[in-house]
One Martini backbone bead per residue (centre of mass of N, CA, C, O) as a GRO file, in nm:
protein
  166
    1MET     BB    1  -3.046   1.020  -4.655
    2MET     BB    2  -2.937   1.226  -4.446
    3TRP     BB    3  -2.783   1.020  -4.263
    4VAL     BB    4  -2.568   0.946  -4.470
    5ILE     BB    5  -2.446   1.225  -4.502
    6GLY     BB    6  -2.379   1.259  -4.199
    7ILE     BB    7  -2.179   1.017  -4.184
    8VAL     BB    8  -1.985   1.107  -4.402
    9ILE     BB    9  -1.909   1.379  -4.273
   10PHE     BB   10  -1.804   1.259  -4.007
   11LEU     BB   11  -1.579   1.082  -4.132
   12LEU     BB   12  -1.431   1.319  -4.272
   13PHE     BB   13  -1.371   1.471  -4.008
   14ILE     BB   14  -1.202   1.249  -3.875
   15LEU     BB   15  -0.989   1.233  -4.098
   16PHE     BB   16  -0.900   1.529  -4.080
   17LEU     BB   17  -0.802   1.516  -3.783
   18HIS     BB   18  -0.581   1.293  -3.840
   19LEU     BB   19  -0.418   1.473  -4.045
   20LEU     BB   20  -0.355   1.694  -3.803
   21SER     BB   21  -0.220   1.504  -3.627
   22PRO     BB   22   0.063   1.441  -3.464
   23LEU     BB   23   0.391   1.340  -3.531
   24SER     BB   24   0.637   1.135  -3.356
   25MET     BB   25   1.002   1.100  -3.323
   26GLU     BB   26   1.235   0.880  -3.144
   27VAL     BB   27   1.596   0.873  -3.097
   28ASP     BB   28   1.793   0.656  -2.868
   29THR     BB   29   2.124   0.531  -2.804
   30ARG     BB   30   2.131   0.491  -2.489
   31ILE     BB   31   1.924   0.253  -2.449
   32PRO     BB   32   1.820   0.141  -2.705
   33GLY     BB   33   1.590   0.339  -2.916
   34ALA     BB   34   1.249   0.368  -3.058
   35SER     BB   35   0.980   0.606  -3.151
   36PHE     BB   36   0.626   0.618  -3.251
   37HIS     BB   37   0.384   0.895  -3.255
   38TRP     BB   38   0.023   0.914  -3.274
   39GLN     BB   39  -0.201   1.115  -3.197
   40ASN     BB   40  -0.490   0.935  -3.092
   41ILE     BB   41  -0.385   0.643  -3.203
   42GLY     BB   42  -0.060   0.573  -3.146
   43HIS     BB   43   0.222   0.337  -3.077
   44VAL     BB   44   0.579   0.270  -3.140
   45ALA     BB   45   0.827   0.052  -2.983
   46ILE     BB   46   1.189   0.013  -2.965
   47TRP     BB   47   1.405  -0.207  -2.760
   48TYR     BB   48   1.681  -0.278  -2.536
   49ASP     BB   49   1.643  -0.578  -2.301
   50GLU     BB   50   1.845  -0.838  -2.357
   51GLU     BB   51   1.630  -0.779  -2.582
   52TRP     BB   52   1.430  -0.726  -2.842
   53ARG     BB   53   1.157  -0.494  -2.834
   54LEU     BB   54   0.793  -0.463  -2.891
   55SER     BB   55   0.559  -0.184  -2.892
   56MET     BB   56   0.195  -0.165  -2.916
   57GLN     BB   57  -0.055   0.099  -2.991
   58LEU     BB   58  -0.410   0.085  -3.087
   59PHE     BB   59  -0.601   0.251  -2.927
   60PHE     BB   60  -0.705  -0.040  -2.742
   61TYR     BB   61  -0.456  -0.185  -2.847
   62SER     BB   62  -0.210  -0.401  -2.678
   63LYS     BB   63   0.153  -0.482  -2.731
   64THR     BB   64   0.418  -0.705  -2.613
   65MET     BB   65   0.733  -0.808  -2.769
   66SER     BB   66   0.947  -1.009  -2.917
   67ILE     BB   67   1.130  -1.032  -3.203
   68HIS     BB   68   1.150  -1.346  -3.213
   69GLN     BB   69   0.832  -1.386  -3.256
   70LEU     BB   70   0.836  -1.272  -3.566
   71LYS     BB   71   0.937  -1.506  -3.682
   72LYS     BB   72   0.928  -1.730  -3.919
   73LYS     BB   73   0.774  -2.017  -3.970
   74PRO     BB   74   0.809  -2.318  -4.076
   75GLY     BB   75   0.703  -2.421  -4.403
   76LYS     BB   76   0.583  -2.409  -4.692
   77LYS     BB   77   0.693  -2.397  -5.001
   78LYS     BB   78   0.698  -2.180  -5.254
   79THR     BB   79   0.647  -2.131  -5.567
   80ALA     BB   80   0.784  -1.987  -5.830
   81VAL     BB   81   0.683  -1.676  -5.969
   82GLN     BB   82   0.660  -1.504  -6.239
   83LYS     BB   83   0.728  -1.174  -6.292
   84LYS     BB   84   0.630  -0.889  -6.404
   85LYS     BB   85   0.733  -0.617  -6.544
   86LYS     BB   86   0.762  -0.307  -6.448
   87ILE     BB   87   0.669   0.007  -6.508
   88LYS     BB   88   0.830   0.289  -6.505
   89GLU     BB   89   0.767   0.569  -6.286
   90GLY     BB   90   0.982   0.753  -6.343
   91SER     BB   91   1.262   0.864  -6.218
   92ARG     BB   92   1.507   0.851  -5.987
   93PHE     BB   93   1.520   1.159  -5.946
   94GLN     BB   94   1.219   1.201  -5.876
   95LYS     BB   95   1.217   1.019  -5.623
   96ILE     BB   96   1.431   1.178  -5.466
   97GLN     BB   97   1.277   1.446  -5.463
   98LYS     BB   98   1.029   1.339  -5.310
   99MET     BB   99   1.183   1.247  -5.055
  100ILE     BB  100   1.296   1.527  -4.984
  101ARG     BB  101   1.022   1.670  -4.951
  102VAL     BB  102   0.927   1.493  -4.716
  103LEU     BB  103   1.175   1.542  -4.522
  104LYS     BB  104   1.126   1.861  -4.502
  105THR     BB  105   0.865   1.837  -4.312
  106PHE     BB  106   1.041   1.779  -4.092
  107ARG     BB  107   1.084   1.861  -3.741
  108VAL     BB  108   1.329   1.952  -3.527
  109THR     BB  109   1.315   1.965  -3.168
  110GLU     BB  110   1.558   1.759  -3.093
  111TRP     BB  111   1.928   1.754  -3.044
  112LYS     BB  112   2.193   1.514  -2.960
  113LEU     BB  113   2.561   1.502  -2.980
  114ALA     BB  114   2.796   1.258  -2.889
  115LEU     BB  115   3.163   1.246  -2.937
  116ASP     BB  116   3.396   0.962  -2.969
  117THR     BB  117   3.655   0.832  -3.170
  118GLY     BB  118   3.934   0.726  -3.001
  119ASP     BB  119   4.098   0.980  -3.100
  120TYR     BB  120   4.268   1.243  -2.974
  121THR     BB  121   4.336   1.406  -3.232
  122ARG     BB  122   4.051   1.406  -3.356
  123ASN     BB  123   3.909   1.535  -3.112
  124ALA     BB  124   4.080   1.797  -3.122
  125GLN     BB  125   3.989   1.880  -3.410
  126LEU     BB  126   3.666   1.877  -3.323
  127TYR     BB  127   3.628   2.058  -3.067
  128PRO     BB  128   3.542   2.346  -3.195
  129LEU     BB  129   3.239   2.257  -3.253
  130ASN     BB  130   3.131   2.334  -2.961
  131PHE     BB  131   3.137   2.670  -3.052
  132ILE     BB  132   2.907   2.679  -3.222
  133PRO     BB  133   2.636   2.872  -3.191
  134TYR     BB  134   2.398   2.645  -3.280
  135ALA     BB  135   2.565   2.375  -3.141
  136HIS     BB  136   2.659   2.395  -2.829
  137GLU     BB  137   2.395   2.237  -2.708
  138HIS     BB  138   2.414   1.967  -2.913
  139LEU     BB  139   2.728   1.949  -2.928
  140HIS     BB  140   2.971   1.684  -2.808
  141ILE     BB  141   3.303   1.679  -2.776
  142ASN     BB  142   3.495   1.407  -2.642
  143PHE     BB  143   3.721   1.206  -2.398
  144THR     BB  144   3.519   0.974  -2.242
  145GLY     BB  145   3.339   0.772  -2.449
  146GLU     BB  146   3.092   0.940  -2.532
  147THR     BB  147   2.817   0.801  -2.740
  148TYR     BB  148   2.540   0.980  -2.889
  149LEU     BB  149   2.181   0.993  -2.991
  150LEU     BB  150   1.933   1.258  -3.007
  151LEU     BB  151   1.606   1.240  -3.174
  152LYS     BB  152   1.344   1.484  -3.250
  153THR     BB  153   1.034   1.466  -3.428
  154ARG     BB  154   0.791   1.646  -3.640
  155ASN     BB  155   0.453   1.592  -3.778
  156ARG     BB  156   0.211   1.579  -4.050
  157PRO     BB  157   0.025   1.407  -4.267
  158TRP     BB  158  -0.052   1.646  -4.447
  159ASN     BB  159   0.242   1.729  -4.524
  160ILE     BB  160   0.316   1.461  -4.660
  161LEU     BB  161   0.097   1.459  -4.883
  162VAL     BB  162   0.169   1.727  -5.018
  163ALA     BB  163   0.468   1.652  -5.085
  164TYR     BB  164   0.408   1.394  -5.251
  165PHE     BB  165   0.182   1.531  -5.466
  166ARG     BB  166   0.355   1.787  -5.579
   0.00000   0.00000   0.00000
């Protein structure tokens, strides 16, 4: 009986460590691509290289494939089954508040935005934004046609769960 309790405690300890391990997400439109990384668990990345590709790694399993391979193959059509109407739990406002609470738990570690609207007068009107004290290293309004976004965020699953159930 003691070994069962020991195994349960060990599994709960492993689950607790995974809840504390950091999640990171990176979006870079220069590549273009995005990646999601959960430390010690795995990562998922999507990028464009003559076609859209998806790469996944979960513990010891690793796979890279084209997005076109994920398309559903034609098969038998299923008959439509009438679904029962679900009872709404909470209002739309409460769901939006919950989503905002979860989004607030994410911390932006790095962001860069280069913007060229294609209109010289609009770029000239936006150009003073380059000199805002907290944004001058991150925001770059230019006249050279360079437009991109780099965004890196971090979070922990524990923070997401606490914000969701609060």
